mmCIF file of C-alpha atoms in Angstrom:
data_model
loop_
_atom_site.group_PDB
_atom_site.id
_atom_site.type_symbol
_atom_site.label_atom_id
_atom_site.label_comp_id
_atom_site.label_asym_id
_atom_site.label_seq_id
_atom_site.Cartn_x
_atom_site.Cartn_y
_atom_site.Cartn_z
ATOM 1 C CA MET A 350 16.650 25.692 9.821
ATOM 2 C CA ILE A 351 20.010 24.045 10.246
ATOM 3 C CA GLY A 352 22.061 26.169 12.630
ATOM 4 C CA SER A 353 25.731 26.598 13.356
ATOM 5 C CA THR A 354 25.893 23.225 15.106
ATOM 6 C CA SER A 355 24.749 21.643 11.854
ATOM 7 C CA CYS A 356 27.565 23.403 10.001
ATOM 8 C CA ILE A 357 30.123 22.021 12.464
ATOM 9 C CA TYR A 358 28.469 18.632 12.121
ATOM 10 C CA ASN A 359 28.748 18.778 8.333
ATOM 11 C CA VAL A 360 32.416 19.821 8.508
ATOM 12 C CA PHE A 361 33.082 16.817 10.737
ATOM 13 C CA VAL A 362 31.573 14.442 8.185
ATOM 14 C CA LEU A 363 33.472 16.036 5.292
ATOM 15 C CA ALA A 364 36.716 15.762 7.258
ATOM 16 C CA VAL A 365 36.127 12.036 7.600
ATOM 17 C CA ALA A 366 35.360 11.806 3.886
ATOM 18 C CA SER A 367 38.606 13.597 3.016
ATOM 19 C CA PHE A 368 40.542 10.542 4.129
ATOM 20 C CA LEU A 369 38.745 8.472 1.507
ATOM 21 C CA ILE A 370 38.974 10.723 -1.573
ATOM 22 C CA PRO A 371 41.839 12.377 -3.489
ATOM 23 C CA THR A 372 42.860 16.004 -3.088
ATOM 24 C CA ASP A 373 43.141 16.176 -6.899
ATOM 25 C CA ALA A 374 39.576 16.186 -8.253
ATOM 26 C CA ASN A 375 40.729 14.978 -11.674
ATOM 27 C CA GLY A 376 42.533 11.807 -10.695
ATOM 28 C CA PHE A 377 43.423 9.512 -7.852
ATOM 29 C CA ARG A 378 46.295 7.057 -8.009
ATOM 30 C CA GLY A 379 45.942 3.685 -6.340
ATOM 31 C CA ASN A 380 48.127 0.615 -6.768
ATOM 32 C CA ASP A 381 49.091 1.180 -10.441
ATOM 33 C CA ILE A 382 45.522 2.349 -11.065
ATOM 34 C CA LEU A 383 44.597 5.936 -11.867
ATOM 35 C CA TYR A 384 40.962 6.879 -11.260
ATOM 36 C CA GLY A 385 39.881 9.852 -13.340
ATOM 37 C CA ARG A 386 36.759 11.936 -13.643
ATOM 38 C CA ILE A 387 35.016 11.918 -17.009
ATOM 39 C CA GLY A 388 35.193 15.288 -18.783
ATOM 40 C CA THR A 389 38.377 16.498 -17.067
ATOM 41 C CA ASP A 390 42.037 16.640 -18.116
ATOM 42 C CA ILE A 391 44.013 13.570 -16.999
ATOM 43 C CA THR A 392 47.816 13.472 -16.768
ATOM 44 C CA LEU A 393 49.626 10.099 -16.884
ATOM 45 C CA MET A 394 53.091 10.364 -15.351
ATOM 46 C CA CYS A 395 56.178 8.506 -16.637
ATOM 47 C CA ASN A 396 59.294 7.881 -14.532
ATOM 48 C CA ALA A 397 61.667 9.165 -17.187
ATOM 49 C CA ALA A 398 64.694 11.450 -16.905
ATOM 50 C CA ASN A 399 64.295 14.985 -18.198
ATOM 51 C CA GLY A 400 64.727 15.179 -21.957
ATOM 52 C CA ARG A 401 64.519 11.448 -22.415
ATOM 53 C CA ILE A 402 62.569 10.327 -25.454
ATOM 54 C CA VAL A 403 59.466 8.435 -24.368
ATOM 55 C CA GLN A 404 56.850 6.457 -26.242
ATOM 56 C CA TRP A 405 53.376 5.782 -24.871
ATOM 57 C CA LYS A 406 51.255 2.739 -25.535
ATOM 58 C CA VAL A 407 47.649 1.914 -24.649
ATOM 59 C CA ASN A 408 46.638 -1.747 -24.536
ATOM 60 C CA GLY A 409 49.904 -2.564 -26.357
ATOM 61 C CA SER A 410 49.429 -0.117 -29.274
ATOM 62 C CA LEU A 411 51.220 3.212 -29.785
ATOM 63 C CA VAL A 412 49.277 6.256 -28.666
ATOM 64 C CA VAL A 413 48.646 8.608 -31.596
ATOM 65 C CA GLN A 414 48.990 12.253 -30.637
ATOM 66 C CA THR A 415 45.958 14.388 -31.506
ATOM 67 C CA ASN A 416 44.410 17.655 -30.346
ATOM 68 C CA SER A 417 43.092 15.823 -27.281
ATOM 69 C CA THR A 418 46.120 13.546 -26.692
ATOM 70 C CA LYS A 419 49.543 15.110 -26.144
ATOM 71 C CA VAL A 420 52.951 14.165 -24.734
ATOM 72 C CA GLN A 421 54.573 16.871 -22.619
ATOM 73 C CA ASN A 422 57.930 16.373 -20.847
ATOM 74 C CA GLY A 423 57.493 12.624 -21.097
ATOM 75 C CA ASN A 424 54.002 12.665 -19.546
ATOM 76 C CA LEU A 425 50.788 11.850 -21.430
ATOM 77 C CA LEU A 426 48.027 14.475 -21.274
ATOM 78 C CA LEU A 427 44.446 13.423 -22.064
ATOM 79 C CA LEU A 428 42.226 16.477 -22.562
ATOM 80 C CA MET A 429 38.515 16.253 -21.644
ATOM 81 C CA ALA A 430 38.891 12.520 -21.082
ATOM 82 C CA SER A 431 35.925 10.384 -22.090
ATOM 83 C CA LEU A 432 35.081 6.772 -21.370
ATOM 84 C CA PRO A 433 36.673 5.311 -24.567
ATOM 85 C CA VAL A 434 40.182 6.390 -23.473
ATOM 86 C CA GLU A 435 40.140 3.964 -20.531
ATOM 87 C CA GLY A 436 42.786 1.240 -20.724
ATOM 88 C CA ASN A 437 46.231 -0.005 -19.702
ATOM 89 C CA TYR A 438 48.843 2.690 -20.428
ATOM 90 C CA SER A 439 52.618 2.214 -20.407
ATOM 91 C CA CYS A 440 55.564 4.484 -21.224
ATOM 92 C CA HIS A 441 58.724 3.121 -22.911
ATOM 93 C CA GLY A 442 62.305 4.323 -23.413
ATOM 94 C CA GLU A 443 64.209 4.611 -26.689
ATOM 95 C CA ALA A 444 65.144 0.939 -26.625
ATOM 96 C CA GLY A 445 61.527 -0.065 -26.040
ATOM 97 C CA GLU A 446 61.959 -0.907 -22.369
ATOM 98 C CA MET A 447 58.883 -0.212 -20.216
ATOM 99 C CA LEU A 448 59.477 2.530 -17.703
ATOM 100 C CA HIS A 449 56.067 2.656 -16.042
ATOM 101 C CA SER A 450 52.524 1.303 -16.464
ATOM 102 C CA THR A 451 49.172 2.537 -15.246
ATOM 103 C CA GLN A 452 45.598 1.327 -15.595
ATOM 104 C CA LEU A 453 43.254 4.246 -16.256
ATOM 105 C CA LYS A 454 39.629 4.042 -15.049
ATOM 106 C CA LEU A 455 37.154 6.839 -15.623
ATOM 107 C CA GLY A 456 33.877 7.652 -13.922
ATOM 108 C CA TYR A 457 31.776 10.265 -12.164
ATOM 109 C CA PRO A 458 31.714 11.516 -8.589
ATOM 110 C CA PRO A 459 28.779 10.083 -6.621
ATOM 111 C CA SER A 460 25.412 11.669 -7.148
ATOM 112 C CA LYS A 461 23.804 13.526 -4.280
ATOM 113 C CA PRO A 462 22.093 10.858 -2.169
ATOM 114 C CA LEU A 463 18.305 10.937 -2.489
ATOM 115 C CA VAL A 464 17.316 10.118 1.080
ATOM 116 C CA HIS A 465 13.820 9.057 2.139
ATOM 117 C CA CYS A 466 12.991 8.490 5.804
ATOM 118 C CA LYS A 467 9.987 6.588 7.145
ATOM 119 C CA ALA A 468 8.786 5.383 10.542
ATOM 120 C CA GLN A 469 6.581 2.271 10.565
ATOM 121 C CA ASN A 470 5.907 3.035 14.223
ATOM 122 C CA PHE A 471 7.012 5.490 16.890
ATOM 123 C CA TYR A 472 10.017 3.388 17.947
ATOM 124 C CA ARG A 473 12.201 3.237 14.852
ATOM 125 C CA ILE A 474 13.120 5.438 11.891
ATOM 126 C CA TYR A 475 14.413 3.965 8.643
ATOM 127 C CA CYS A 476 16.220 6.042 6.024
ATOM 128 C CA SER A 477 16.914 4.641 2.571
ATOM 129 C CA LEU A 478 18.504 6.207 -0.500
ATOM 130 C CA ALA A 479 18.448 6.061 -4.279
ATOM 131 C CA LYS A 480 21.051 7.025 -6.896
ATOM 132 C CA SER A 481 20.231 9.473 -9.669
ATOM 133 C CA HIS A 482 22.786 8.203 -12.205
ATOM 134 C CA LYS A 483 25.395 5.524 -12.812
ATOM 135 C CA GLU A 484 28.739 6.340 -11.205
ATOM 136 C CA PHE A 485 30.945 3.538 -12.608
ATOM 137 C CA PHE A 486 33.016 3.419 -9.391
ATOM 138 C CA PRO A 487 32.082 1.640 -6.153
ATOM 139 C CA THR A 488 30.492 4.079 -3.728
ATOM 140 C CA SER A 489 30.602 3.959 0.051
ATOM 141 C CA TYR A 490 28.444 5.956 2.455
ATOM 142 C CA ILE A 491 29.054 7.747 5.730
ATOM 143 C CA ALA A 492 25.758 7.863 7.617
ATOM 144 C CA THR A 493 25.395 9.880 10.821
ATOM 145 C CA TYR A 494 22.670 11.820 12.594
ATOM 146 C CA ARG A 495 22.389 14.594 15.159
ATOM 147 C CA ASP A 496 19.720 14.160 17.840
ATOM 148 C CA PRO A 497 17.621 16.967 19.388
ATOM 149 C CA GLU A 498 20.291 17.379 22.088
ATOM 150 C CA SER A 499 22.935 18.074 19.388
ATOM 151 C CA LYS A 500 24.777 14.801 19.944
ATOM 152 C CA VAL A 501 26.187 13.152 16.809
ATOM 153 C CA TRP A 502 25.759 9.404 16.349
ATOM 154 C CA ASN A 503 26.691 6.870 13.721
ATOM 155 C CA CYS A 504 23.668 5.315 12.066
ATOM 156 C CA THR A 505 22.885 1.670 12.557
ATOM 157 C CA THR A 506 22.684 0.363 8.998
ATOM 158 C CA ARG A 507 20.896 -2.590 7.499
ATOM 159 C CA VAL A 508 22.284 -3.622 4.139
ATOM 160 C CA PRO A 509 21.175 -3.254 1.406
ATOM 161 C CA SER A 510 17.837 -1.512 1.826
ATOM 162 C CA ASN A 511 18.516 0.971 4.642
ATOM 163 C CA ILE A 512 21.424 3.351 5.004
ATOM 164 C CA CYS A 513 20.417 4.701 8.427
ATOM 165 C CA GLN A 514 18.320 3.408 11.303
ATOM 166 C CA ILE A 515 17.446 5.345 14.470
ATOM 167 C CA ASP A 516 16.032 3.369 17.376
ATOM 168 C CA ASN A 517 13.782 4.846 20.079
ATOM 169 C CA PRO A 518 13.713 8.412 18.735
ATOM 170 C CA GLU A 519 12.328 11.242 20.849
ATOM 171 C CA LEU A 520 8.676 11.457 19.855
ATOM 172 C CA PHE A 521 7.488 14.982 20.531
ATOM 173 C CA SER A 522 10.635 17.111 20.663
ATOM 174 C CA PRO A 523 10.286 20.380 18.712
ATOM 175 C CA THR A 524 13.937 20.053 17.627
ATOM 176 C CA PRO A 525 14.337 17.792 14.591
ATOM 177 C CA TYR A 526 16.784 14.995 13.976
ATOM 178 C CA VAL A 527 19.344 15.888 11.282
ATOM 179 C CA ILE A 528 20.349 13.011 9.034
ATOM 180 C CA ASN A 529 23.660 13.368 7.126
ATOM 181 C CA ILE A 530 24.390 10.903 4.345
ATOM 182 C CA THR A 531 27.700 11.390 2.486
ATOM 183 C CA ALA A 532 28.447 9.360 -0.630
ATOM 184 C CA VAL A 533 32.152 8.824 -1.373
ATOM 185 C CA ASN A 534 33.955 7.270 -4.335
ATOM 186 C CA SER A 535 37.425 7.536 -5.901
ATOM 187 C CA VAL A 536 36.854 10.891 -7.607
ATOM 188 C CA GLY A 537 34.575 12.838 -5.280
ATOM 189 C CA HIS A 538 31.913 13.022 -2.599
ATOM 190 C CA ARG A 539 28.476 14.588 -2.078
ATOM 191 C CA SER A 540 26.285 14.942 0.996
ATOM 192 C CA THR A 541 22.614 15.248 1.838
ATOM 193 C CA LEU A 542 21.264 16.784 5.042
ATOM 194 C CA LEU A 543 17.685 15.988 6.013
ATOM 195 C CA GLU A 544 15.706 17.297 9.004
ATOM 196 C CA ILE A 545 12.933 15.068 10.337
ATOM 197 C CA LEU A 546 10.414 15.012 13.179
ATOM 198 C CA THR A 547 9.141 11.535 14.043
ATOM 199 C CA PRO A 548 5.401 12.416 14.213
ATOM 200 C CA ASP A 549 5.614 13.923 10.716
ATOM 201 C CA ILE A 550 6.957 10.806 9.012
ATOM 202 C CA VAL A 551 5.229 7.965 10.878
ATOM 203 C CA GLN A 552 3.351 5.746 8.428
ATOM 204 C CA PRO A 553 1.896 2.416 9.565
ATOM 205 C CA ASP A 554 2.075 -0.703 7.478
ATOM 206 C CA PRO A 555 -1.258 -1.772 5.939
ATOM 207 C CA PRO A 556 -3.754 -3.560 8.232
ATOM 208 C CA SER A 557 -3.194 -7.331 8.375
ATOM 209 C CA ASN A 558 -5.527 -10.343 8.107
ATOM 210 C CA VAL A 559 -8.350 -8.510 6.335
ATOM 211 C CA THR A 560 -11.346 -10.877 5.971
ATOM 212 C CA ALA A 561 -14.903 -10.449 4.699
ATOM 213 C CA GLU A 562 -17.906 -12.783 4.866
ATOM 214 C CA PRO A 563 -21.619 -12.554 4.046
ATOM 215 C CA VAL A 564 -24.139 -12.372 6.892
ATOM 216 C CA PHE A 565 -26.462 -15.406 6.880
ATOM 217 C CA GLY A 566 -30.025 -14.461 6.076
ATOM 218 C CA SER A 567 -29.102 -10.823 5.324
ATOM 219 C CA PRO A 568 -28.463 -10.291 1.620
ATOM 220 C CA ARG A 569 -27.508 -6.634 2.096
ATOM 221 C CA ARG A 570 -24.894 -7.143 4.821
ATOM 222 C CA ILE A 571 -21.172 -8.030 4.737
ATOM 223 C CA LYS A 572 -19.046 -8.394 7.877
ATOM 224 C CA VAL A 573 -15.446 -7.161 7.493
ATOM 225 C CA GLN A 574 -12.641 -7.681 10.043
ATOM 226 C CA TRP A 575 -8.913 -6.855 10.223
ATOM 227 C CA ASN A 576 -5.993 -6.553 12.662
ATOM 228 C CA TYR A 577 -3.377 -3.938 13.500
ATOM 229 C CA PRO A 578 -0.153 -4.212 11.442
ATOM 230 C CA LEU A 579 2.339 -6.542 13.085
ATOM 231 C CA SER A 580 4.923 -3.729 13.164
ATOM 232 C CA TRP A 581 2.593 -1.358 15.075
ATOM 233 C CA ASN A 582 2.413 -1.103 18.856
ATOM 234 C CA PRO A 583 -1.295 -1.303 19.822
ATOM 235 C CA HIS A 584 -0.709 1.146 22.687
ATOM 236 C CA PHE A 585 -0.950 3.804 19.975
ATOM 237 C CA GLU A 586 -4.487 3.700 18.599
ATOM 238 C CA LEU A 587 -5.095 3.628 14.867
ATOM 239 C CA LYS A 588 -8.019 4.780 12.783
ATOM 240 C CA PHE A 589 -9.057 3.083 9.556
ATOM 241 C CA ILE A 590 -10.758 3.715 6.240
ATOM 242 C CA MET A 591 -12.582 0.770 4.698
ATOM 243 C CA GLU A 592 -13.271 1.062 0.982
ATOM 244 C CA TYR A 593 -15.644 -1.233 -0.918
ATOM 245 C CA LYS A 594 -17.277 -1.481 -4.331
ATOM 246 C CA LEU A 595 -18.991 -3.888 -6.686
ATOM 247 C CA GLN A 596 -16.392 -5.867 -8.615
ATOM 248 C CA GLN A 597 -17.663 -4.596 -11.967
ATOM 249 C CA SER A 598 -18.188 -0.997 -10.821
ATOM 250 C CA ASN A 599 -15.979 2.075 -10.456
ATOM 251 C CA PHE A 600 -18.181 3.653 -7.771
ATOM 252 C CA LEU A 601 -16.454 3.493 -4.371
ATOM 253 C CA SER A 602 -17.995 3.643 -0.922
ATOM 254 C CA ARG A 603 -15.938 4.496 2.177
ATOM 255 C CA MET A 604 -16.369 4.085 5.890
ATOM 256 C CA GLU A 605 -14.044 5.577 8.584
ATOM 257 C CA THR A 606 -13.781 3.884 11.972
ATOM 258 C CA ILE A 607 -11.500 3.242 14.956
ATOM 259 C CA GLU A 608 -12.833 -0.300 15.337
ATOM 260 C CA LYS A 609 -11.251 -3.416 13.859
ATOM 261 C CA GLU A 610 -14.481 -4.613 12.268
ATOM 262 C CA GLU A 611 -17.417 -3.074 10.456
ATOM 263 C CA THR A 612 -20.598 -4.294 8.751
ATOM 264 C CA ILE A 613 -21.606 -3.100 5.311
ATOM 265 C CA THR A 614 -25.397 -2.625 5.278
ATOM 266 C CA ASP A 615 -26.081 -1.339 1.756
ATOM 267 C CA ALA A 616 -24.810 -4.241 -0.343
ATOM 268 C CA ILE A 617 -26.763 -5.795 -3.215
ATOM 269 C CA THR A 618 -27.798 -9.425 -2.975
ATOM 270 C CA ALA A 619 -25.950 -12.088 -4.976
ATOM 271 C CA GLN A 620 -23.177 -9.661 -6.025
ATOM 272 C CA MET A 621 -19.387 -9.849 -5.569
ATOM 273 C CA TYR A 622 -17.693 -7.001 -3.684
ATOM 274 C CA VAL A 623 -14.043 -5.882 -3.498
ATOM 275 C CA ILE A 624 -12.884 -4.586 -0.097
ATOM 276 C CA ARG A 625 -9.637 -3.054 1.213
ATOM 277 C CA VAL A 626 -8.530 -1.146 4.332
ATOM 278 C CA LYS A 627 -5.832 1.412 5.251
ATOM 279 C CA ALA A 628 -4.670 2.825 8.593
ATOM 280 C CA LYS A 629 -3.347 6.000 10.203
ATOM 281 C CA ASP A 630 -2.437 7.172 13.704
ATOM 282 C CA SER A 631 -5.715 8.104 15.428
ATOM 283 C CA LEU A 632 -4.345 11.539 16.455
ATOM 284 C CA ASP A 633 -3.678 12.229 12.766
ATOM 285 C CA PHE A 634 0.129 12.187 12.987
ATOM 286 C CA GLY A 635 2.028 11.225 9.849
ATOM 287 C CA LYS A 636 0.559 9.589 6.765
ATOM 288 C CA TRP A 637 -2.012 6.989 5.816
ATOM 289 C CA SER A 638 -0.653 3.508 5.221
ATOM 290 C CA ASP A 639 -0.780 1.873 1.844
ATOM 291 C CA TRP A 640 -3.959 -0.099 1.118
ATOM 292 C CA SER A 641 -4.196 -3.666 2.318
ATOM 293 C CA SER A 642 -4.537 -6.488 -0.166
ATOM 294 C CA GLU A 643 -8.005 -6.657 -1.688
ATOM 295 C CA VAL A 644 -10.472 -9.292 -0.497
ATOM 296 C CA PHE A 645 -13.462 -10.559 -2.484
ATOM 297 C CA VAL A 646 -16.842 -11.651 -1.098
ATOM 298 C CA THR A 647 -20.306 -12.441 -2.476
ATOM 299 C CA THR A 648 -23.378 -11.381 -0.502
ATOM 300 C CA TRP A 649 -25.697 -14.018 0.975
ATOM 301 C CA THR A 650 -28.169 -15.705 -1.384
ATOM 302 C CA GLU A 651 -30.893 -18.279 -0.676
ATOM 303 C CA ILE A 652 -31.052 -21.197 -3.127
ATOM 304 C CA ILE A 653 -34.517 -22.838 -3.460
ATOM 305 C CA PRO A 654 -34.562 -26.308 -5.104
ATOM 306 C CA THR A 655 -37.261 -27.167 -7.643
ATOM 307 C CA THR A 656 -38.412 -30.347 -5.832
ATOM 308 C CA ILE A 657 -42.225 -30.448 -6.223
ATOM 309 C CA PRO A 658 -44.506 -32.386 -3.817
ATOM 310 C CA ALA A 659 -46.422 -35.405 -5.214
ATOM 311 C CA PHE A 660 -49.896 -33.858 -4.780
ATOM 312 C CA THR A 661 -48.753 -30.838 -6.793
ATOM 313 C CA MET A 662 -47.502 -33.130 -9.573
ATOM 314 C CA ASP A 663 -50.910 -34.875 -9.615
ATOM 315 C CA TYR A 664 -52.644 -31.541 -9.924
ATOM 316 C CA MET A 665 -50.305 -30.503 -12.727
ATOM 317 C CA ASP A 666 -50.932 -33.794 -14.563
ATOM 318 C CA SER A 667 -54.690 -33.311 -14.321
ATOM 319 C CA HIS A 668 -54.347 -29.869 -15.952
ATOM 320 C CA SER A 669 -51.560 -30.720 -18.372
ATOM 321 C CA GLN A 670 -53.748 -29.911 -21.359
ATOM 322 C CA GLN A 671 -54.178 -26.319 -20.174
ATOM 323 C CA THR A 672 -50.626 -25.645 -18.907
ATOM 324 C CA VAL A 673 -47.431 -25.597 -20.992
ATOM 325 C CA PHE A 674 -43.930 -25.282 -19.391
ATOM 326 C CA THR A 675 -41.239 -23.799 -21.616
ATOM 327 C CA SER A 676 -38.296 -24.550 -19.306
ATOM 328 C CA SER A 677 -37.418 -26.564 -16.224
ATOM 329 C CA PRO A 678 -34.274 -25.207 -14.466
ATOM 330 C CA THR A 679 -32.567 -27.393 -11.939
ATOM 331 C CA SER A 680 -32.662 -24.621 -9.340
ATOM 332 C CA ILE A 681 -34.128 -21.159 -8.915
ATOM 333 C CA ILE A 682 -32.193 -18.355 -7.147
ATOM 334 C CA LEU A 683 -34.600 -15.824 -5.663
ATOM 335 C CA ASP A 684 -33.970 -12.629 -3.788
ATOM 336 C CA PRO A 685 -34.916 -13.219 -0.134
ATOM 337 C CA ASP A 686 -36.334 -9.691 -0.040
ATOM 338 C CA VAL A 687 -38.723 -10.649 -2.856
ATOM 339 C CA LEU A 688 -39.640 -13.867 -1.038
ATOM 340 C CA ASP A 689 -40.446 -11.895 2.107
ATOM 341 C CA LYS A 690 -42.636 -9.487 0.151
ATOM 342 C CA ASP A 691 -44.577 -12.275 -1.558
ATOM 343 C CA ALA A 692 -45.050 -14.036 1.764
ATOM 344 C CA VAL A 693 -46.447 -10.886 3.341
ATOM 345 C CA ILE A 694 -48.891 -10.454 0.446
ATOM 346 C CA LEU A 695 -50.046 -14.076 0.614
ATOM 347 C CA ILE A 696 -50.493 -13.892 4.382
ATOM 348 C CA SER A 697 -52.429 -10.640 4.068
ATOM 349 C CA ILE A 698 -54.754 -12.155 1.451
ATOM 350 C CA ALA A 699 -55.271 -15.241 3.616
ATOM 351 C CA ILE A 700 -56.130 -13.071 6.636
ATOM 352 C CA LEU A 701 -58.604 -11.005 4.602
ATOM 353 C CA VAL A 702 -60.260 -14.111 3.210
ATOM 354 C CA GLY A 703 -60.450 -15.608 6.702
ATOM 355 C CA LEU A 704 -61.961 -12.434 8.165
ATOM 356 C CA LEU A 705 -64.464 -12.276 5.318
ATOM 357 C CA ALA A 706 -65.468 -15.905 5.884
ATOM 358 C CA ILE A 707 -65.834 -15.389 9.633
ATOM 359 C CA THR A 708 -67.904 -12.234 9.087
ATOM 360 C CA THR A 709 -70.151 -14.010 6.612
ATOM 361 C CA VAL A 710 -70.709 -16.936 8.954
ATOM 362 C CA PHE A 711 -71.451 -14.588 11.834
ATOM 363 C CA VAL A 712 -73.982 -12.555 9.787
ATOM 364 C CA LEU A 713 -75.730 -15.725 8.628
ATOM 365 C CA TRP A 714 -75.839 -17.008 12.216
ATOM 366 C CA VAL A 715 -77.320 -13.706 13.482
ATOM 367 C CA ARG A 716 -79.942 -13.704 10.736
ATOM 368 C CA LYS A 717 -80.882 -17.300 11.497
ATOM 369 C CA LYS A 718 -81.264 -16.529 15.193
ATOM 370 C CA SER A 719 -83.404 -13.476 14.368
ATOM 371 C CA GLN A 720 -85.705 -15.530 12.159
ATOM 372 C CA GLU A 721 -86.060 -18.221 14.813
ATOM 373 C CA ALA A 722 -86.991 -15.622 17.432
ATOM 374 C CA HIS A 723 -89.551 -14.031 15.109
ATOM 375 C CA GLU A 724 -91.203 -17.347 14.338
ATOM 376 C CA ALA A 725 -91.416 -18.137 18.051
ATOM 377 C CA ASN A 726 -93.175 -14.827 18.746
ATOM 378 C CA VAL A 727 -95.693 -15.473 15.983
ATOM 379 C CA LEU A 728 -96.608 -18.917 17.370
ATOM 380 C CA MET A 729 -97.041 -17.552 20.870
ATOM 381 C CA LYS A 730 -99.485 -14.911 19.617
ATOM 382 C CA LYS A 731 -101.606 -17.511 17.808
ATOM 383 C CA THR A 732 -102.002 -19.665 20.873
ATOM 384 C CA LEU A 733 -103.049 -16.902 23.306
ATOM 385 C CA PRO A 734 -106.888 -17.043 24.182
ATOM 386 C CA TYR A 735 -109.145 -14.049 23.774
ATOM 387 C CA PHE A 736 -111.116 -12.833 26.805
#
């Protein structure tokens, strides 16, 4: 909560503002210009002697007295003044001589400043403001802040975007900074007090230089890299969320990391992906950054040309009567995963056929050797003599 020191601080700012605004809330007289507040009663004074007959004109025409426009003691009273009664007023004597002239301008007091403070890093706080309605009059601002040690400082301003800038704020003080922005114009003033703690409002800029590229030979992988925001001091570590999806899909995948690169491993071959990254202080202070710009990447795809060897063409010609081709594309795009599967099947079949052939040859060889041995035994028995 804002304590008694804040009250004194606010009184100080209002005292400064009092030098810039009128004590009369309904009108403020400058050099022959009267600034009035819309919806209030405005009195235009005429330098005429008491009892002197006076005529009033606006933009050269006589002012017609109505329920909302009256002349009292030579002065012109405009009740509940609205914007159409603005103009150049003059009062005249009986002979038509001009006694006094005034330009009347109407408007509103400034709206209460809508102040928003942000820290792109831990070394600088920016506070900007927005107006809630048109004020018609030029508005100036008094921007000050009270630090955790209760010292009051003028804000360093950067026109036109920032109304207050605090350099090198105390990072982890439990006592907040108090920002006081007072808007002042010719018919009034309004102030906004805002308490802030730096760790609560720090919000990095989006990560920079986000790039993505397919991984050669790996149709399901995409390598993504990025850098810290240029406005962020790398001594304070960031964490990141990488978000990716198929270009034509609404399903999002996310990956959280403290590294500056990651590899997507569940992509689909030959498809375009959309990728973006955001950042936040790794200790979870403050807010997530906005998303980086989106990057687009297509996963790796192998392109196989349709060039056919000559011996294959000869074979095809010799069987042309039995084979009919309905199309002949210039190139065929195949999924490398499918190619790997087919290759494994073909190799397996070739191995099986080879093993079968070797087994057959071996069995035939064994049988032949067995027959030869049997025949040799038979011959030896026939040649042995009997005793």
